[in-house]
Coordinates of C-alpha atoms and ligand atoms in Angstrom, one line a residue:
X28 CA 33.8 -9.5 -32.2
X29 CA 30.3 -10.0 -30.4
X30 CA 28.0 -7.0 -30.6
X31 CA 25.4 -8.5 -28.7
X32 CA 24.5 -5.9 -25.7
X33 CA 26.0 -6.7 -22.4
X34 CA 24.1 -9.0 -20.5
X35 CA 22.4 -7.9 -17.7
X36 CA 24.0 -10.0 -13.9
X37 CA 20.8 -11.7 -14.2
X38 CA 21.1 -13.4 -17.7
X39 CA 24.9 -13.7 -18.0
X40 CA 24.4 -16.4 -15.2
X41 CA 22.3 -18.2 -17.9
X42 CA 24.5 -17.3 -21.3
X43 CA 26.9 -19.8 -19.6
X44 CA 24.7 -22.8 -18.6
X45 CA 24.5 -25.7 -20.6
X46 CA 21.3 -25.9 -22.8
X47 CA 19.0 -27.8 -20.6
X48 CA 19.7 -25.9 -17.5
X49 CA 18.8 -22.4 -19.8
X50 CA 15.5 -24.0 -20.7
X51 CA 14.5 -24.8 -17.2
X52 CA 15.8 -21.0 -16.6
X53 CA 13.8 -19.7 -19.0
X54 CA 10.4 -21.4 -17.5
X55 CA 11.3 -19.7 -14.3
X56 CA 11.8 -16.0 -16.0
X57 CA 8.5 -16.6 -17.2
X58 CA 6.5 -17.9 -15.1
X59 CA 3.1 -17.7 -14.4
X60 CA 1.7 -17.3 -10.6
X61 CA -0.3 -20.6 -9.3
X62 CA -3.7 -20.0 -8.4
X63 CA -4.3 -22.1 -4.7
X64 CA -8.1 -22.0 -3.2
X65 CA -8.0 -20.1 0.5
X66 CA -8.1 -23.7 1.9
X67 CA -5.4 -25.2 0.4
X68 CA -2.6 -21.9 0.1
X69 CA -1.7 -21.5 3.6
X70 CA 1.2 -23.8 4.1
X71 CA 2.4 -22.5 0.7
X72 CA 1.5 -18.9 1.2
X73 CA 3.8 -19.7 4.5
X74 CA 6.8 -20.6 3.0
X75 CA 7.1 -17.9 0.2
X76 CA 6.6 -15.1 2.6
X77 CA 9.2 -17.0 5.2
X78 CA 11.4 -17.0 2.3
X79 CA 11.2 -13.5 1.7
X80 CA 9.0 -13.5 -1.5
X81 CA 5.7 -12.1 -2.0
X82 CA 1.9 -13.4 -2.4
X83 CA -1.2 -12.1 -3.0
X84 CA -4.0 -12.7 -0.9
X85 CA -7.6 -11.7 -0.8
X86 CA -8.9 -9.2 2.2
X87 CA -12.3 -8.2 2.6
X88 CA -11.7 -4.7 0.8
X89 CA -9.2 -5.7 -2.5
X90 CA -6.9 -8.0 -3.0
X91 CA -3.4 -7.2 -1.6
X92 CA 0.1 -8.2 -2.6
X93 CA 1.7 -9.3 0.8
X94 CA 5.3 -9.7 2.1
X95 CA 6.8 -9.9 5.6
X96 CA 6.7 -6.0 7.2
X97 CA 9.7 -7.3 8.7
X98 CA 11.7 -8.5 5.9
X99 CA 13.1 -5.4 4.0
X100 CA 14.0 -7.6 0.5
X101 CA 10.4 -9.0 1.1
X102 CA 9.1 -5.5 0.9
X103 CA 10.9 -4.4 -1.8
X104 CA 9.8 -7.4 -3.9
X105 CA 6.5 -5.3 -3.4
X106 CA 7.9 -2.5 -5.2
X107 CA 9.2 -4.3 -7.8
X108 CA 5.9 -6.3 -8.4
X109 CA 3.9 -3.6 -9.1
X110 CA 6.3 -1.3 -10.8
X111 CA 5.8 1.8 -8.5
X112 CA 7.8 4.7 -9.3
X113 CA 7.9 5.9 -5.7
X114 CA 8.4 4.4 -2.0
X115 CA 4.8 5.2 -0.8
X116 CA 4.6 3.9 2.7
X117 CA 2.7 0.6 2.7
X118 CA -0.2 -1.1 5.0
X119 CA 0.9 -3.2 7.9
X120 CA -1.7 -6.0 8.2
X121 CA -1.8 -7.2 12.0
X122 CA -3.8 -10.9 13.4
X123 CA -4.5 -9.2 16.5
X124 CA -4.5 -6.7 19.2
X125 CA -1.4 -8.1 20.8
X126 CA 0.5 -7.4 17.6
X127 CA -0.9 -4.1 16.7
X128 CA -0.2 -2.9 20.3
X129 CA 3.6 -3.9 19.6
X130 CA 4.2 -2.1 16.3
X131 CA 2.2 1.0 17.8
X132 CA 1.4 3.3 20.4
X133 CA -2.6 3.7 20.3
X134 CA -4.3 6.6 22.0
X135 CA -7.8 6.0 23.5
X136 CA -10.1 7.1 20.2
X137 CA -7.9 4.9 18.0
X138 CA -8.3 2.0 20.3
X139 CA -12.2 2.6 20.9
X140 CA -11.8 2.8 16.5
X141 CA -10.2 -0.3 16.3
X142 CA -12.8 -2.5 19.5
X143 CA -15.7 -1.0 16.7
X144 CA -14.2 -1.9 13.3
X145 CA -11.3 -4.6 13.4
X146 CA -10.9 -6.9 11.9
X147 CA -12.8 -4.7 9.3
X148 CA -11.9 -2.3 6.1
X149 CA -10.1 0.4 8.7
X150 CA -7.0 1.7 8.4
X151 CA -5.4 3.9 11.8
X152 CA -2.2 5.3 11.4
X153 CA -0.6 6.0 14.9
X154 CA 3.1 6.5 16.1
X155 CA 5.6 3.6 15.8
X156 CA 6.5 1.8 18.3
X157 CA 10.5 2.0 19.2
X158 CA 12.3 -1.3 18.2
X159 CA 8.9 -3.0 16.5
X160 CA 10.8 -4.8 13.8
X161 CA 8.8 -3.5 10.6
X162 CA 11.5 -2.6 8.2
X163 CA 11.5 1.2 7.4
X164 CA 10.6 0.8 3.9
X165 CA 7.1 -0.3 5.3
X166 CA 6.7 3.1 6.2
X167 CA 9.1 5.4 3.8
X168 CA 11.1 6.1 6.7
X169 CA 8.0 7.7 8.9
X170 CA 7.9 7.5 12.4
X171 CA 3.8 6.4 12.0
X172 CA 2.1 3.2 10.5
X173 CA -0.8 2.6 9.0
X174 CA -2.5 -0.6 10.7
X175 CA -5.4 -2.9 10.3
X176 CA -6.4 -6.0 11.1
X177 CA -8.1 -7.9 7.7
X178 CA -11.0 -10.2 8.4
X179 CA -10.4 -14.1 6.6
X180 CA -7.5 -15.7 5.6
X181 CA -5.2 -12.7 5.8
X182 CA -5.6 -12.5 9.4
X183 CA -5.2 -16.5 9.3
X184 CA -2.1 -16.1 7.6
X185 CA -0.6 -13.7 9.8
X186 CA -1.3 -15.5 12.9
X187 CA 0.2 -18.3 11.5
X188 CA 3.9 -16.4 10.3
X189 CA 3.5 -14.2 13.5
X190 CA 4.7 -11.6 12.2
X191 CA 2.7 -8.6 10.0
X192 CA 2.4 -8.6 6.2
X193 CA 3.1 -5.5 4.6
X194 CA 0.5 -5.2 1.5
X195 CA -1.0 -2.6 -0.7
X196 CA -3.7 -3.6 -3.5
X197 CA -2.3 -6.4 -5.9
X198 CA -2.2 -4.1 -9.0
X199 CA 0.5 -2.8 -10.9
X200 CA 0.9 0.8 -10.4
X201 CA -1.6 3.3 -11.9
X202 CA -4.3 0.3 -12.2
X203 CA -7.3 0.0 -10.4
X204 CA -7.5 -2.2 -7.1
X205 CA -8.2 -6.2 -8.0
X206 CA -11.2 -7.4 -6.4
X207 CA -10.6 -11.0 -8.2
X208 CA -8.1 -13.3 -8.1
X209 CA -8.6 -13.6 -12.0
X210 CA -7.8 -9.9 -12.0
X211 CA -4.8 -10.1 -10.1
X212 CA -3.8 -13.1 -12.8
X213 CA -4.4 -11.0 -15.7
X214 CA -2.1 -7.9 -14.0
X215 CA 0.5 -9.4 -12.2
X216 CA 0.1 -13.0 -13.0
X217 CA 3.8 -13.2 -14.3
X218 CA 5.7 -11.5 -11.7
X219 CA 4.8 -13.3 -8.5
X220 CA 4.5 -16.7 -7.7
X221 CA 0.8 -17.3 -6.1
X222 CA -2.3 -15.6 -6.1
X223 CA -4.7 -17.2 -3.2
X224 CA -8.4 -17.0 -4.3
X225 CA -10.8 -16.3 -2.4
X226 CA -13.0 -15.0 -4.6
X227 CA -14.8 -11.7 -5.2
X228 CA -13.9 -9.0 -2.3
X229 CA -17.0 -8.7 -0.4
X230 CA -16.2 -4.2 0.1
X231 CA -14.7 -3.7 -3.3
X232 CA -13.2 -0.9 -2.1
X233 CA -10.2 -0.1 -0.3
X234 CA -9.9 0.6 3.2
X235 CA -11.2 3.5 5.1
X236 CA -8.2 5.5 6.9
X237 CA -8.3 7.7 9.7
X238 CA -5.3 9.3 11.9
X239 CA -5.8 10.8 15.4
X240 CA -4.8 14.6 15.7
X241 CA -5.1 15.4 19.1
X242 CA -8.9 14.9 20.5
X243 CA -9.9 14.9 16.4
X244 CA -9.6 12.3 13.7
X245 CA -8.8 12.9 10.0
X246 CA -10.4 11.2 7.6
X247 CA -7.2 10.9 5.3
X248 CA -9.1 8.3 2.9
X249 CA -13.0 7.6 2.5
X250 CA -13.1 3.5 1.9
X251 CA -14.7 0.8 2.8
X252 CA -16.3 2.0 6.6
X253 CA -18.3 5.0 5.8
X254 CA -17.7 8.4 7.6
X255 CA -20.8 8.8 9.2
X256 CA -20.6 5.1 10.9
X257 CA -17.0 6.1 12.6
X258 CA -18.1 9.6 13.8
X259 CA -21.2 7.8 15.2
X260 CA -18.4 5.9 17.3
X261 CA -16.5 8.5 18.1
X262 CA -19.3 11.5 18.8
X263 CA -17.7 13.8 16.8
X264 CA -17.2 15.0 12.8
X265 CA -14.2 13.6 11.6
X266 CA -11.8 16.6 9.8
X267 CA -11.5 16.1 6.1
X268 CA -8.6 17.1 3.7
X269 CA -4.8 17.3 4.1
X270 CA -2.8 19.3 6.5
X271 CA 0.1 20.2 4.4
X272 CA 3.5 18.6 5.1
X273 CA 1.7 15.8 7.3
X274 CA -0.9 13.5 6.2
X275 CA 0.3 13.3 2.6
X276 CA 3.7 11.2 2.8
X277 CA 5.3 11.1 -0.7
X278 CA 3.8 13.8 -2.0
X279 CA 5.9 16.5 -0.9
X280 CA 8.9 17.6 -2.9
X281 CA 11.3 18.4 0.2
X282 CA 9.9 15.1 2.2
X283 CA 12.1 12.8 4.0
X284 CA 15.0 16.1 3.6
X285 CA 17.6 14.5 6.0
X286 CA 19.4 17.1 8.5
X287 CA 22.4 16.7 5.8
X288 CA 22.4 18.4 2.4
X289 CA 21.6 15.9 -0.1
X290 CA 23.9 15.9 -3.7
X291 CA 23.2 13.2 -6.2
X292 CA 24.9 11.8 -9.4
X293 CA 28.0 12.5 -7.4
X294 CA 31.3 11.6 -9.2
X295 CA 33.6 12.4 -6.1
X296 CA 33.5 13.1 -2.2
X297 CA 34.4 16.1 -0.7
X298 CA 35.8 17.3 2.5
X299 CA 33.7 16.8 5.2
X300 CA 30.9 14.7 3.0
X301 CA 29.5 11.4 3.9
X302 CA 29.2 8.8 0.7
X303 CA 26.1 6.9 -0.2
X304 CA 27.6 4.5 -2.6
X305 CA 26.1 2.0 -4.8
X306 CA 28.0 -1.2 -6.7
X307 CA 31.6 -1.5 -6.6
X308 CA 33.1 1.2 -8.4
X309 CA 33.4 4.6 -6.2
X310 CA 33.4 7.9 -6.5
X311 CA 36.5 9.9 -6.5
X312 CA 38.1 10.6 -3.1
X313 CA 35.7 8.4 -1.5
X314 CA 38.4 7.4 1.0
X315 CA 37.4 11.5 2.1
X316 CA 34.0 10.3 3.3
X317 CA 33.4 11.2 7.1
X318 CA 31.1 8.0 6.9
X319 CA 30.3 5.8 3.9
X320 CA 27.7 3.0 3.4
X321 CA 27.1 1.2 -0.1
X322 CA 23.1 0.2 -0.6
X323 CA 24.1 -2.8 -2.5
X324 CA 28.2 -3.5 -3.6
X325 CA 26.4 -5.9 -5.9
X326 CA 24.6 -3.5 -7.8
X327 CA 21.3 -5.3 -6.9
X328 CA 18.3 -3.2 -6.5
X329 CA 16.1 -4.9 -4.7
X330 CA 18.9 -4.9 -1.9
X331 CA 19.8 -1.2 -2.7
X332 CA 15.7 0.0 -1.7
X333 CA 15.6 -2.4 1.4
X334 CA 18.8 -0.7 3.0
X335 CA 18.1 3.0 1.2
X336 CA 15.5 4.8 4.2
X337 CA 17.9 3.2 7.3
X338 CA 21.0 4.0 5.1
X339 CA 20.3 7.6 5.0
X340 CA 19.3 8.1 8.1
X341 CA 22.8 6.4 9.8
X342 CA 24.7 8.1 7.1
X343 CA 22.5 11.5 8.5
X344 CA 23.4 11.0 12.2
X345 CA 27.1 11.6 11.0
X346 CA 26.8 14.8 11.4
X347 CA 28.2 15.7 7.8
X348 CA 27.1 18.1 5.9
X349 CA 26.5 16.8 2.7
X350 CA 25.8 13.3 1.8
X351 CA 27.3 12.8 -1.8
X352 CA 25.1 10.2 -3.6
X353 CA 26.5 7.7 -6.4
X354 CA 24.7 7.0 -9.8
X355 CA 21.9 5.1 -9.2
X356 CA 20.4 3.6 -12.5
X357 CA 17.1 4.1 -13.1
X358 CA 15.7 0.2 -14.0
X359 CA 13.7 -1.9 -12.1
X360 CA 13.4 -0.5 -8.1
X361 CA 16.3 2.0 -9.6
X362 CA 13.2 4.6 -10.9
X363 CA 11.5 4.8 -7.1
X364 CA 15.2 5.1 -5.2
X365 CA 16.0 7.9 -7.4
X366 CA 13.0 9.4 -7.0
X367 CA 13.1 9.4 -3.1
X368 CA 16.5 10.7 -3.4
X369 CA 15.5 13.5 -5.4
X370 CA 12.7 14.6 -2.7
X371 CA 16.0 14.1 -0.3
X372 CA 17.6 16.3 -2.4
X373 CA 15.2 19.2 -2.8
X374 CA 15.2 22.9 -1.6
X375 CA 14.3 22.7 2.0
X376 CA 11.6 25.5 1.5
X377 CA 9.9 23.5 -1.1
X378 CA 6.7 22.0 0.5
X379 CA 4.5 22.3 -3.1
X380 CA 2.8 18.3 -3.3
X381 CA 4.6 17.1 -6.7
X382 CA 1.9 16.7 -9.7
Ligands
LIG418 O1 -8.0 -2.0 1.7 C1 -6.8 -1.6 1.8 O2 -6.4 -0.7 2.5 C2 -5.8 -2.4 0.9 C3 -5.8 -3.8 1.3 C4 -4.8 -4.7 0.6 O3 -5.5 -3.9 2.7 N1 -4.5 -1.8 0.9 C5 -4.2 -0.6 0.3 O4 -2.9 -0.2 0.4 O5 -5.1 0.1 -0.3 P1 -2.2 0.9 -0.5 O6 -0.7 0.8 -0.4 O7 -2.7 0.8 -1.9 O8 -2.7 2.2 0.2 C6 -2.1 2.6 1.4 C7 -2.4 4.0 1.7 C8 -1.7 5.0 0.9 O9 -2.5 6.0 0.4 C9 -0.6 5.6 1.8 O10 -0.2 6.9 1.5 C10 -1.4 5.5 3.2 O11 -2.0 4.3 3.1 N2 -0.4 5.4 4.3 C11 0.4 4.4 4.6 N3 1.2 4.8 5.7 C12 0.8 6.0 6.0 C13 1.2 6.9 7.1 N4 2.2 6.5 7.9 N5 0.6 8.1 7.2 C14 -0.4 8.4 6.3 N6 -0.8 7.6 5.3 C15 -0.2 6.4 5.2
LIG419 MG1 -3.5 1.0 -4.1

């Protein structure tokens, strides 16, 4: 009898190739990334992210791992990259005004910001525009964005897919920021395909970013714009630190607590429960459900995260009470999902930032 541990969906597919087609699937397992100079990795850099895949690209603060804001598998391809345990809500990288005016609402101090600083190393975040496109896991499921507008051949590359590139620093998580494309190599080198040099960052640092609150702005991370050179713009001292339950998305135990209790690991469904499901095997009385969505019948994932914030929200506007959650395993994006669900899943009263 074979004893050999059950191959995973993505290597049975190879266990029953013929040799030669394993070997060629092996060299794509393990790839490494191509390096392309800025003037020669646009057309490529173009067709990965129109194909839903990720690149990383040099900005003027760090480099950053890009993927279409508008393409949720794109995004979570992000996640995945750089192993993050959680969903923080990402960067959307605009070309222009036009765009950024289309993803968000600005009020007057964050436009006068942005006429000062963009393209530049600032970051606003301002309230989502209804029906912009940018897939929610851009954002975690918030109703703002972060936006900026990179200076080079991010903004070149942006203008040229028309659409914004979601992209936080090219490092795997708990690293520091890359500022080469060597560095980027060396960390992620055999999880993506292409790493565009440019070479060193010219800031080093990440982006500065600020959030309107009323006729004050917030200085929610010192980077690459000092403080003093945006309250110089704006006539007045920015405000420094969190507001609790705000300005630090992620960190809160209870965040993202849909109306509907939350109950995971569930084995069966119970009167008046909707079901978030996940492969094809379902909970017990799931035919109970008042409403019933499955992140990913194929037990992928990658899928599973890109549907997770806009599932929970349709399954939420049921109007059950509970929303009985399926086993999620905890591999790959399967550590961040359950992690999100847990925060869903919290005591409601339970606004303590998590360690
Ligand atoms: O310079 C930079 O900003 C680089 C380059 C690649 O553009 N990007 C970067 O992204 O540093 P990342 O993902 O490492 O940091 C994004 C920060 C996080 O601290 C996140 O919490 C915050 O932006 N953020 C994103 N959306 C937010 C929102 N809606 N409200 C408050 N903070 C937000
Ligand atoms: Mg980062």
């Amino acid at each position: 009898m074979d004893k050999s541990p059950r191959p995973s969906p993505a290597n049975s597919r190879l266990a029953q190739q013929p040799t030669s087609y394993y070997a060629a699937s092996i060299c794509e397992v393990t790839r490494v990334a191509e390096i392309l100079a800025v003037g020669e990795a646009l057309e490529r850099a173009l067709a990965l992210l129109q194909g839903g895949d990720v690149v990383a690209i040099p900005t003027e603060t760090v480099y950053g791992l890009a993927g279409d804001a508008t393409n949720g598998i794109g995004v979570a391809r992000i996640f995945e990259a750089k192993g993050r345990p959680r969903f923080n809500p990402l960067i959307a990288h605009v070309a222009d005004m036009a765009m950024a005016e289309r993803i968000a609402v600005f009020d007057p101090l964050s436009r006068k910001l942005a006429q000062a600083f963009w393209p530049g190393p600032l970051t606003l975040v301002l309230p989502q525009r209804p029906g912009n496109g940018i897939h929610p896991l851009v954002t975690a499921g918030l109703d703002t964005i972060a936006l900026r507008m990179p200076r080079g051949f991010g903004g070149d590359l942006i203008a040229k897919l028309g659409r914004p590139l979601a992209a936080p620093s090219a490092n795997s998580s708990g690293k520091i920021s890359a500022t080469t494309a060597q560095a980027v190599m060396a960390d992620l080198g055999d999880s993506i395909r292409l790493v565009v040099d440019g070479g060193a960052t010219p800031v080093g640092l990440e982006s500065t970013i600020v959030k309107a609150e009323g006729e004050r702005l917030r200085l929610l991370r010192p980077g690459g714009v000092a403080a003093e050179d945006i309250e110089a713009v704006v006539g007045a001292e920015l405000l420094r630190g969190h507001k609790a339950g705000i300005e630090a998305p992620g960190m809160l135990a209870s965040h993202y607590a849909p109306g509907a209790a939350v109950r995971l690991n569930a084995g069966n469904v119970e009167e008046g429960e909707a079901l978030l499901a996940f492969g094809d095997r379902r909970a017990e009385g799931w035919r109970r459900a008042v409403a019933s969505l499955n992140l990913s019948v194929s037990g992928d994932l990658r899928e599973a995260a890109s549907n997770l914030f806009a599932y929970m929200q349709e399954l939420d506007r049921s109007g059950a009470r509970t929303i009985a959650v399926e086993t999620i395993p905890f591999d790959g994006l399967g550590e961040a999902i359950n992690d999100r669900l847990s925060r869903a899943a919290a005591p409601r009263d339970n606004i303590q930032p998590t360690p």
